[in-house]
Coordinates of C-alpha atoms and ligand atoms in Angstrom, one line a residue:
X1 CA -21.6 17.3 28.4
X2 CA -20.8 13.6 27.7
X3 CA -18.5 11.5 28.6
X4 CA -16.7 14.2 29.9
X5 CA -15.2 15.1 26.9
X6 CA -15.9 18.9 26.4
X7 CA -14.3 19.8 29.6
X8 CA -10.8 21.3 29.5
X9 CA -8.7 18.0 28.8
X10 CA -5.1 17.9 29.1
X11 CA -2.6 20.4 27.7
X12 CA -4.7 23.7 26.2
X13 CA -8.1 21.2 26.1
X14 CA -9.9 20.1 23.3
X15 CA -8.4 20.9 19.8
X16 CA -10.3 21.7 16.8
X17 CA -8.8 21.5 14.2
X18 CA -9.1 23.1 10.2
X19 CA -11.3 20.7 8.2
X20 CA -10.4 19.7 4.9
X21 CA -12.0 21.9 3.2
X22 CA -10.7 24.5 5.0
X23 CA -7.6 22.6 3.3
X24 CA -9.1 23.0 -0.2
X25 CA -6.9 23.9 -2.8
X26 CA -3.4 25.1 -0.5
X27 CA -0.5 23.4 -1.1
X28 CA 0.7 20.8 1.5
X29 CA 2.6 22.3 4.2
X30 CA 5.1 18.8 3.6
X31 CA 5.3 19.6 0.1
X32 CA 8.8 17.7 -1.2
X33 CA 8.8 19.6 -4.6
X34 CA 7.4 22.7 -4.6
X35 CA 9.6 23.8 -1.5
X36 CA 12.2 21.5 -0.4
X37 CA 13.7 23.7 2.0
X38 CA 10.2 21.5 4.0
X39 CA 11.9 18.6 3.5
X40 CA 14.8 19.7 6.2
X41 CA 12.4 21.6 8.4
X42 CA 10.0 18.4 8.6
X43 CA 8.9 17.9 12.1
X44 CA 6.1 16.0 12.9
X45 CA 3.8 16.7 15.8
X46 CA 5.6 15.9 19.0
X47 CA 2.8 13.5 20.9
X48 CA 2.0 10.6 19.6
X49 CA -0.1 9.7 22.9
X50 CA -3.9 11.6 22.2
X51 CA -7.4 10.7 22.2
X52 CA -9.8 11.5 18.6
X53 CA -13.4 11.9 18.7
X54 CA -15.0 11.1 15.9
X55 CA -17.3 9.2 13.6
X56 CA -15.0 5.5 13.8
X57 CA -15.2 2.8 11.8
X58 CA -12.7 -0.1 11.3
X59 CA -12.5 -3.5 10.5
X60 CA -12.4 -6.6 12.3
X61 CA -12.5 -9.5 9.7
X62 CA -13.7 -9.8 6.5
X63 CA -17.3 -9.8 7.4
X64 CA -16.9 -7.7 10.5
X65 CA -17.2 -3.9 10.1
X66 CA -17.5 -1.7 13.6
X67 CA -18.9 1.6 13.9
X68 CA -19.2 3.7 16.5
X69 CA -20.9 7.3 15.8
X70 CA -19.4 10.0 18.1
X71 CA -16.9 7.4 19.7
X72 CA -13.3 7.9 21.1
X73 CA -10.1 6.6 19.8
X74 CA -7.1 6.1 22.5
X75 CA -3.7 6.4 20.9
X76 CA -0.8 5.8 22.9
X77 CA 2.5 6.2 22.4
X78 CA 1.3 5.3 18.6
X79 CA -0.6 2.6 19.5
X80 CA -4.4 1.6 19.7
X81 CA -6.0 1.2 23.0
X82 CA -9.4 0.6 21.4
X83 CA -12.4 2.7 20.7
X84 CA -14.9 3.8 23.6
X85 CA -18.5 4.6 23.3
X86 CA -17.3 6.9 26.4
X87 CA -14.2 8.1 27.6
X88 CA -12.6 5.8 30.0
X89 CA -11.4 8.1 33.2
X90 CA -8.0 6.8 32.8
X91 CA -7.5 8.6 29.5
X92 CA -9.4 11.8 30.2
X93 CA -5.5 13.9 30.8
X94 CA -4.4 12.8 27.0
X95 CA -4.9 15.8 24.6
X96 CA -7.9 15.7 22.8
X97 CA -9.0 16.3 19.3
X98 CA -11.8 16.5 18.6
X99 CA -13.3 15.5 15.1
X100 CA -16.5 15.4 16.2
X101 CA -19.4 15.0 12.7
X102 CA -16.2 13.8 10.4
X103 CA -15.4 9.6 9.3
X104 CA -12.4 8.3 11.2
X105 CA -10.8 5.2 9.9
X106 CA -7.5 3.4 9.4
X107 CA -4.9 4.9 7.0
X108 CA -5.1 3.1 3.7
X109 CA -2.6 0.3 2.9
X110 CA -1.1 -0.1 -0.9
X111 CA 0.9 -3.4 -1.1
X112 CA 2.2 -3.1 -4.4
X113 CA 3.4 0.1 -6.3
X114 CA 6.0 1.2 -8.8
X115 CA 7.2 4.7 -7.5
X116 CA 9.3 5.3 -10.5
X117 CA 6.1 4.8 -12.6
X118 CA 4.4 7.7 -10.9
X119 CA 5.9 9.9 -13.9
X120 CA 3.6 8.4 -16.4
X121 CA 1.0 7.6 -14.3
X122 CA -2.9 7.9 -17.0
X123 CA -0.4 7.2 -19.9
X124 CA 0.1 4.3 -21.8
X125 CA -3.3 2.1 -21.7
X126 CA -3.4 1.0 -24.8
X127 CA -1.2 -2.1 -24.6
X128 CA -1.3 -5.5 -22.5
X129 CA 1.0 -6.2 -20.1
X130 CA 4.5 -7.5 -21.6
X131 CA 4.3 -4.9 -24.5
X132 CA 3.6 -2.0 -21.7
X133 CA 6.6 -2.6 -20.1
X134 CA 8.8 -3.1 -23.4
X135 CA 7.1 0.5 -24.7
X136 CA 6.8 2.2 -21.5
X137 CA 7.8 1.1 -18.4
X138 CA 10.9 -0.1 -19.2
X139 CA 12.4 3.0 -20.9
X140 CA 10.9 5.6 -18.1
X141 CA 12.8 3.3 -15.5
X142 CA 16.0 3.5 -17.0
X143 CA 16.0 7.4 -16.7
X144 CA 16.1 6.7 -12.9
X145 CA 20.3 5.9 -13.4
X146 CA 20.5 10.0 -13.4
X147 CA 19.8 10.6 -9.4
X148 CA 18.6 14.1 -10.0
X149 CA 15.9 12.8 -12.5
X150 CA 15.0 10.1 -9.8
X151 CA 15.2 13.5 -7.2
X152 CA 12.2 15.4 -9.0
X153 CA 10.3 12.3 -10.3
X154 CA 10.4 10.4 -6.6
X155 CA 9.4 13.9 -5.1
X156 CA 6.1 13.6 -7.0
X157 CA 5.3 10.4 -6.0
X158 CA 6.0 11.5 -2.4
X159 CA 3.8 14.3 -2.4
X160 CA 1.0 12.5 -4.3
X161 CA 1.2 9.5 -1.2
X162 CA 1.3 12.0 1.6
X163 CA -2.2 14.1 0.1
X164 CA -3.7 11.2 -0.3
X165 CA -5.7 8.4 1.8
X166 CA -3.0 5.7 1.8
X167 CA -0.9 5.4 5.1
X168 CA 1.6 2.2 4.1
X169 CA 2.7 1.1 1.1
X170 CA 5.1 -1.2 -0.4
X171 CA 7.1 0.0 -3.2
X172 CA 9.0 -1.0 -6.4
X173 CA 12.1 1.3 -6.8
X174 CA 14.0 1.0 -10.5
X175 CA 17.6 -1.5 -10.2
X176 CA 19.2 1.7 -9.6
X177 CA 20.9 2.1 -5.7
X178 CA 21.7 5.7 -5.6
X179 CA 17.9 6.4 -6.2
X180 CA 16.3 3.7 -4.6
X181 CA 17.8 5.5 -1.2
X182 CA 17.2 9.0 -2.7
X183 CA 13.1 7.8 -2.7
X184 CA 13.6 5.7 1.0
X185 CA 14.8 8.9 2.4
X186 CA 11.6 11.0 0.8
X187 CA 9.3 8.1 2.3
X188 CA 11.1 8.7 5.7
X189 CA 10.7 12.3 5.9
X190 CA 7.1 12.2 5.0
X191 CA 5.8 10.2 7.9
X192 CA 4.8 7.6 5.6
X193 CA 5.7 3.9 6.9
X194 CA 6.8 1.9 3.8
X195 CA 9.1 -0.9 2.6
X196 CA 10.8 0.3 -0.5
X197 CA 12.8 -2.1 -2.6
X198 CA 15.8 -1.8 -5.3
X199 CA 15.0 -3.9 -8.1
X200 CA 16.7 -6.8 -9.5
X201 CA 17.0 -7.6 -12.9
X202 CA 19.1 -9.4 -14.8
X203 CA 18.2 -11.0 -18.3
X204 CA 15.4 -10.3 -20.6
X205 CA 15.5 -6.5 -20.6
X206 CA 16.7 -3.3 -22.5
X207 CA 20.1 -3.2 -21.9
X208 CA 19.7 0.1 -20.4
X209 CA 18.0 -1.3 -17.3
X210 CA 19.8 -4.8 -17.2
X211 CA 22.2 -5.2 -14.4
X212 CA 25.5 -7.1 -15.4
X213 CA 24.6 -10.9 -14.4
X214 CA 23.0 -12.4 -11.2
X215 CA 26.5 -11.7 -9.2
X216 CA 26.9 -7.6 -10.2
X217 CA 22.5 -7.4 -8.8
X218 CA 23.4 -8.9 -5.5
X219 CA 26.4 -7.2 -5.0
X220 CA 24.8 -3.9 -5.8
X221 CA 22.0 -5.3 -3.0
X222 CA 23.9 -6.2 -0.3
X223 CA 25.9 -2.4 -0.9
X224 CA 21.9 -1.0 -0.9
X225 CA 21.6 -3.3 2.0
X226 CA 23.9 -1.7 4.2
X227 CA 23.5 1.8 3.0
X228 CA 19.9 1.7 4.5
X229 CA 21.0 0.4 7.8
X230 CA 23.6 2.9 8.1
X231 CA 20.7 5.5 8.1
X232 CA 18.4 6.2 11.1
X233 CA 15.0 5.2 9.4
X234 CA 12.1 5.0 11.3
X235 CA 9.6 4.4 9.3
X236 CA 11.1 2.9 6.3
X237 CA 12.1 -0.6 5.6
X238 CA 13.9 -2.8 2.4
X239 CA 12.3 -5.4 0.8
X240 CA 13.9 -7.6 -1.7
X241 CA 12.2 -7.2 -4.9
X242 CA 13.5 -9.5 -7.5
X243 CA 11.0 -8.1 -10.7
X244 CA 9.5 -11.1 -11.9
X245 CA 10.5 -14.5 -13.1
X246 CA 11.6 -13.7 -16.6
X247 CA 13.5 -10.7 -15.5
X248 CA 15.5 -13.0 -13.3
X249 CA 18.1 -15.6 -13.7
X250 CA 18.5 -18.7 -11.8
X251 CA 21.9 -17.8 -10.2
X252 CA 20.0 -14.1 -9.2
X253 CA 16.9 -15.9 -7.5
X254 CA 18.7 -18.3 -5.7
X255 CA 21.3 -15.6 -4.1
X256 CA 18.3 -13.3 -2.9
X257 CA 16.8 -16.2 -1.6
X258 CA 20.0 -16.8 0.4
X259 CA 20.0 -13.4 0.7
X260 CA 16.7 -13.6 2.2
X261 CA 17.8 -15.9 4.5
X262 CA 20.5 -14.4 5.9
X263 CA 19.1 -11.2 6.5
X264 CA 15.2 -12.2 7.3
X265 CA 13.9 -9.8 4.8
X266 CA 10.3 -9.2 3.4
X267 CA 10.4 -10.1 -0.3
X268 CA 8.3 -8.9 -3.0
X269 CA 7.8 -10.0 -6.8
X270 CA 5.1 -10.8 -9.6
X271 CA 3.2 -14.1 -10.1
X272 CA 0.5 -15.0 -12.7
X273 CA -0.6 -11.7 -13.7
X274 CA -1.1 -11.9 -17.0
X275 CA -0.9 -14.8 -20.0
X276 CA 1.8 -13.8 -21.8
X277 CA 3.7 -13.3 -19.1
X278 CA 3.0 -16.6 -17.8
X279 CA 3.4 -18.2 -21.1
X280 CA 6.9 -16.8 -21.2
X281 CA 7.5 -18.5 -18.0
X282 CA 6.5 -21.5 -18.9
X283 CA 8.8 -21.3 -21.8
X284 CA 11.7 -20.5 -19.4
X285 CA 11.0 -23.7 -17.3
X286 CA 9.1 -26.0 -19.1
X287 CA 9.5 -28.6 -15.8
X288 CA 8.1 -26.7 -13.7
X289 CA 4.2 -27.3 -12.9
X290 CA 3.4 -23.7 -12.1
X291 CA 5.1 -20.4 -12.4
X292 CA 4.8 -20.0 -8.3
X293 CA 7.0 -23.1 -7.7
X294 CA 10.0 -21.4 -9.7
X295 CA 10.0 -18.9 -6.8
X296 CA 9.6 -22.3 -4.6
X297 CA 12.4 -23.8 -6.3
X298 CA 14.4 -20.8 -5.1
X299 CA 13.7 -20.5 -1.7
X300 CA 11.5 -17.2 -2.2
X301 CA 8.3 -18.2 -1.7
X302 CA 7.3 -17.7 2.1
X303 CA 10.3 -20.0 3.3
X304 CA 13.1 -17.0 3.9
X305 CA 10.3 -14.5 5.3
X306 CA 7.2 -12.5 4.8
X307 CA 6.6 -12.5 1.1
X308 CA 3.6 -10.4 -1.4
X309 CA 3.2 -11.4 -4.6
X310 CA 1.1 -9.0 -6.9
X311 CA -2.0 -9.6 -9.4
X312 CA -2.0 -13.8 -8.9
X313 CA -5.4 -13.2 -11.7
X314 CA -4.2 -17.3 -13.1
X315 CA -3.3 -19.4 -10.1
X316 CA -4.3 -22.7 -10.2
X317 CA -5.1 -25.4 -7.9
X318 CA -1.1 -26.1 -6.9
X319 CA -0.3 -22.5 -6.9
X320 CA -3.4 -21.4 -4.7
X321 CA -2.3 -24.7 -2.2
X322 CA 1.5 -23.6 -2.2
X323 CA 0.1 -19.3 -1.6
X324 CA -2.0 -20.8 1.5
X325 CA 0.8 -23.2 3.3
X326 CA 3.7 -20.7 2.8
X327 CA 1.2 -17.4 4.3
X328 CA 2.3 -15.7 1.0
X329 CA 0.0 -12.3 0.4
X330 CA -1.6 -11.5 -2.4
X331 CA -1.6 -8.1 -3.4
X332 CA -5.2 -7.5 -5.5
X333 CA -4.6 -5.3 -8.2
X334 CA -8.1 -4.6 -9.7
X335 CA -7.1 -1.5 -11.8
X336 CA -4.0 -2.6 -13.3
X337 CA -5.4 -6.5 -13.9
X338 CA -8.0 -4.3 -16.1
X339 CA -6.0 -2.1 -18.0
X340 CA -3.2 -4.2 -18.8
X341 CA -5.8 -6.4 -20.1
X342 CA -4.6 -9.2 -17.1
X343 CA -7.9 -10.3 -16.2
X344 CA -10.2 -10.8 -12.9
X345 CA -8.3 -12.5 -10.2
X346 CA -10.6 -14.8 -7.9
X347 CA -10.5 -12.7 -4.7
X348 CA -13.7 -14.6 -3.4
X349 CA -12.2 -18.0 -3.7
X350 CA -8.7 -16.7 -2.0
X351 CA -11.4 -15.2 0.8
X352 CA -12.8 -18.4 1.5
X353 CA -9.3 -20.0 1.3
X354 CA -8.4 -17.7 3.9
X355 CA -5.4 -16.3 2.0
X356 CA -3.3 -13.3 3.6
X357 CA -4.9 -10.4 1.3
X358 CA -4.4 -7.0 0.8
X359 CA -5.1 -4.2 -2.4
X360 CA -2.5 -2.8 -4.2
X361 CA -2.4 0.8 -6.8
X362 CA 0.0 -1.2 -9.4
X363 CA 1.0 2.6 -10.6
X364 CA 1.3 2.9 -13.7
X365 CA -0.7 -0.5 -14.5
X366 CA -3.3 0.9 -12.2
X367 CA -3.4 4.7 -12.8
X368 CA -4.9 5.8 -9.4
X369 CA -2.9 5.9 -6.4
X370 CA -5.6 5.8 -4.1
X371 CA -6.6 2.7 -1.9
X372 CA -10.0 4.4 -2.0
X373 CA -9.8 3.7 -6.0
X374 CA -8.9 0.3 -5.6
X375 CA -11.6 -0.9 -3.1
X376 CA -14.1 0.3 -5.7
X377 CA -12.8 -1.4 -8.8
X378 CA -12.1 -4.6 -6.3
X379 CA -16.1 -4.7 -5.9
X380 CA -16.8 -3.9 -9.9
X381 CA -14.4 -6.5 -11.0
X382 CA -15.8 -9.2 -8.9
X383 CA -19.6 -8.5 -9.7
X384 CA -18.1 -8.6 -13.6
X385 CA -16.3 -12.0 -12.5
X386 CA -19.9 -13.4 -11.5
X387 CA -21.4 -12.3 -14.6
X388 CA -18.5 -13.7 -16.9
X389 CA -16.7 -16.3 -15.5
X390 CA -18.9 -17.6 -12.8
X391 CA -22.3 -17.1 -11.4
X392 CA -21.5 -18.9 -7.8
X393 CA -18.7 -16.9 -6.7
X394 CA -19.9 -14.1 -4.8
X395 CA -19.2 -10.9 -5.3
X396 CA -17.1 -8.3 -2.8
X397 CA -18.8 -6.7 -0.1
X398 CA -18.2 -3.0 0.6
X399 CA -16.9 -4.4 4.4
X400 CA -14.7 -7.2 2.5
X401 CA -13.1 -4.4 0.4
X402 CA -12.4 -2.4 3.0
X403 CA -11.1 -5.2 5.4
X404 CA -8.6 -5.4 2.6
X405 CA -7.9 -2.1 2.1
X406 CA -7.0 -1.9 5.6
X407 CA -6.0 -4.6 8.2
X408 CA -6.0 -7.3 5.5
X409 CA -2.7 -5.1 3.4
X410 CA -1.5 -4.0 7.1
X411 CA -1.3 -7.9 8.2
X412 CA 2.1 -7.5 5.9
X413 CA 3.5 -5.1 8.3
X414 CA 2.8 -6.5 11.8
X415 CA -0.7 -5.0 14.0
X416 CA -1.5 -2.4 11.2
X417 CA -4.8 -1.5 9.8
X418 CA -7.3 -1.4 12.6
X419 CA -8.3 0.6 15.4
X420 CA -8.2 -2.5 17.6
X421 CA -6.0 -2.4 20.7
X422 CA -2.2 -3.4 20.3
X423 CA -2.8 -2.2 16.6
X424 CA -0.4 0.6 15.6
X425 CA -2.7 3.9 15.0
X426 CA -2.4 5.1 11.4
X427 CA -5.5 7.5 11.3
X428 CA -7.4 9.1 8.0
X429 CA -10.0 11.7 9.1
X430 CA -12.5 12.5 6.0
X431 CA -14.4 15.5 6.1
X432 CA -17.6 14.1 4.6
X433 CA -20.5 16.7 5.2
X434 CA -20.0 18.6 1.6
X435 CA -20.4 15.3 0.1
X436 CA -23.9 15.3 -1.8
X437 CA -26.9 15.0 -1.2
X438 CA -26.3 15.9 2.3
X439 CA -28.5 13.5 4.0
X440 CA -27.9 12.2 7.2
X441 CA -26.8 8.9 6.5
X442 CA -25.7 6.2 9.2
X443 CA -21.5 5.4 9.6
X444 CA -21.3 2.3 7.1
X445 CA -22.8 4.8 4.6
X446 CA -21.1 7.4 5.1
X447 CA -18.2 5.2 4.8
X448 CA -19.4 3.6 1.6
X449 CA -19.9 6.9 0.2
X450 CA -16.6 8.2 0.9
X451 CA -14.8 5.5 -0.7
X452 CA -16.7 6.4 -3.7
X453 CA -17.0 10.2 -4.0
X454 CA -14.4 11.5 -1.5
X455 CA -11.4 12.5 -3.0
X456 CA -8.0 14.1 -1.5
X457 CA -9.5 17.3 -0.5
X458 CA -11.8 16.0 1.7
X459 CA -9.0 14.4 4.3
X460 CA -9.0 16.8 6.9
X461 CA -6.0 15.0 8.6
X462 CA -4.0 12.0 9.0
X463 CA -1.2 9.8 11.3
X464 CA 1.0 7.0 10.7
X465 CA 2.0 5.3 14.0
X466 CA 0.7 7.8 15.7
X467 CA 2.7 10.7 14.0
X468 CA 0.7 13.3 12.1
X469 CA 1.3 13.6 8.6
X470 CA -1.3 15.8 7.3
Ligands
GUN1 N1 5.6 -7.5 -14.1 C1 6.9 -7.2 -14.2 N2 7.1 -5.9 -14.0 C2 5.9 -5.3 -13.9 C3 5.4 -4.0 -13.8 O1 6.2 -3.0 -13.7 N3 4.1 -3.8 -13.7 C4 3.2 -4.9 -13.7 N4 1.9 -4.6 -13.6 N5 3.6 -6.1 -13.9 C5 4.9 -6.4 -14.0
FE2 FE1 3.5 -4.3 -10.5

């Protein structure tokens, strides 16, 4: 016996629990469509206060990966009171689980995702950015005015997040209110921990997904506004999501970023993806030096609050200064800079420059909702970036990737995305020993080889804040 943990701990001792593959191939007991009926009898597990054996790894910085082989995570009240080689004596009442031979490791962060693009999700990936959304992201949106389509499309996307590795996420609804809350109270029920945003849109669209003017998209905002913090979420959060800047017009950008303001919101939006996107900017406001300093001019760059712009593959010098002094994330979006023909963004220069980072799925641009998916094409495109663009920059480490993947997203939600004490415990336990060959392989590699070959079926469980979820 070790440590003390396989004596009786706690209430009805140790706890082994079904492995994933155990899980293989049944439904999720929390699945929104196929049984909503779940949706009202959704409890989680009652304790969020438990201790998990396991094989732990978790990041510290960039560079610093720990692992600690058949080591104990504290969880307290939802919250991280470190990993021990041995179990401290002070813990040894807490109900143990014990995942003893399975990978434990922070839930997955996505910062940037279109839930209403779920729907067409591996379609589409034949055109670059501006024409996709003309030919298909624009015209699946607008479908989301009918609630009841946004009711079975949004359960989907529910489902899909809750089997998978990804814990947080920050989300792109549609411009539409009714459905924006329809998906905020999915994301609330699953356990998930998300900021979810009505989009605003106003000029440069279909008609069928432009709101009136600037004044008719803040209205409709501050009534979405107050309709979320009339309901008890927990987990769930708005963010203002004004779409991008040609989607926008001057009198809309500058009331969210009073908006903003008054309200202290997170903010989320495009910059510099792709370049006829940014050409169209340019086009828009020809005095402006760069495309991030017509957010500037409109108070929504970092100055009203915490603020994630996705792709940023073109920044320049003045953009990459202005990103750095305001602490605005990226949100690295290898898949979706790839098919939507966008480009390679220079993730080991915004390393070094010590900008706030994270990965994001950019569904439908990315087709892969999986954080696990976009730490791998975060390492391809960078080695491609060295052999095309330039031979100095470095490409990603395995450890950087998943720094990113993990407490570099969950920096955009407070003390998320480590195992490190004071950090809120989202958990992801992989059942890795059917992955082949089956060679005993030391943490790091088993880690590296989950990220690449694991898929849903081989989480055997996970938490948000504590809370299980699957
Ligand atoms: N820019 C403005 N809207 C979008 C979108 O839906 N997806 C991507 N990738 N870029 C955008
Ligand atoms: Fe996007």
């Amino acid at each position: 016996m070790e440590g003390g943990a396989d004596a009786p701990l706690g209430v009805g001792g140790a706890y082994r629990p079904e492995s994933g593959l155990e899980r293989k191939g049944k439904t999720s007991p929390f699945s929104l469509l196929t049984n909503p009926a779940n949706r009202l009898s959704y409890k989680p597990m009652p304790s969020n206060t438990f201790v998990l054996r396991g094989d732990i790894c978790y990041s510290e910085t960039p560079a610093t990966l720990v692992t600690r082989e058949d080591g104990y995570l504290v969880c307290v009240e939802g919250v991280s009171r470190g990993v021990f080689p041995r179990l401290p004596d002070e813990y040894r009442s807490l109900l143990l689980l014990d995942y003893r031979g399975k990978l434990v490791v922070p839930g997955l962060v996505d910062l940037h995702t279109h839930a209403p693009q779920f729907s067409f999700h591996g379609l589409g990936m034949d055109c670059e950015l501006m024409e996709w959304l003309s030919v298909h992201a624009f015209p699946e949106e607008a479908k989301y005015a009918d609630a009841r389509y946004a009711e079975k499309a949004y359960a989907q996307f529910v489902d899909d997040l809750v089997e998978g590795p990804n814990t947080r996420s920050v989300i792109f609804a549609t411009i539409h209110r009714a459905s924006a809350l329809l998906l905020m109270d999915m994301l609330e029920a699953s356990g998930l921990v998300c900021m979810a945003g009505k989009v605003n849109m106003d000029r440069n669209t279909p008609d069928a997904l432009c709101e009136k003017d600037g004044e008719t998209s803040l209205a409709e905002t501050r009534l979405w506004l107050a309709e979320c913090a009339a309901r008890p979420y927990q987990n769930t959060y708005p963010i203002l999501t004004p779409r991008f800047v040609p989607s926008c017009s001057d009198g809309l950008l500058r009331g969210l970023g009073e908006l903003q303001k008054e309200f202290s919101l997170p903010l989320q939006s495009h910059l510099s993806e792709n370049s006829g996107e940014i050409a169209f900017v340019k086009e828009l406001y020809p005095d402006i030096s760069c495309y991030g300093g017509v957010y500037q001019r409109f108070g929504l760059f970092g100055e009203g609050g915490r603020t994630v712009m996705a792709h940023c593959v073109w920044c320049g010098e003045e953009e990459i200064a202005l990103l750095k002094k305001n602490g605005v994330f990226v949100a690295h979006c290898p898949q979706s800079n790839t098919n939507l023909a966008s480009g390679i963004a220079p993730i080991r220069r915004y390393l070094t420059e010590g900008l706030a980072m994270g990965l994001g799925s950019d569904v439908a641009g990315g087709v892969h909702t999986s954080i696990f998916r976009a730490m791998q094409d975060a390492v391809a495109v960078s080695k491609l970036r060295q052999c095309l663009v330039n031979r100095d920059e470095r490409p990603l480490t395995i450890e950087e990737a998943f720094y990113l993947a993990t407490k570099g997203g969950g920096a955009f939600f407070g003390k998320a995305g480590s195992f490190e004490a004071g950090f809120e415990c989202d958990i992801l336990v992989i059942d890795d020993a059917s992955l082949t060959p089956r060679v005993p392989l030391p943490v790091k590699e088993r880690l590296e080889r989950a990220v690449y070959l694991s898929d849903d079926r081989h989480i055997a469980a996970k938490w948000a804040r504590g809370m299980r979820i699957l």
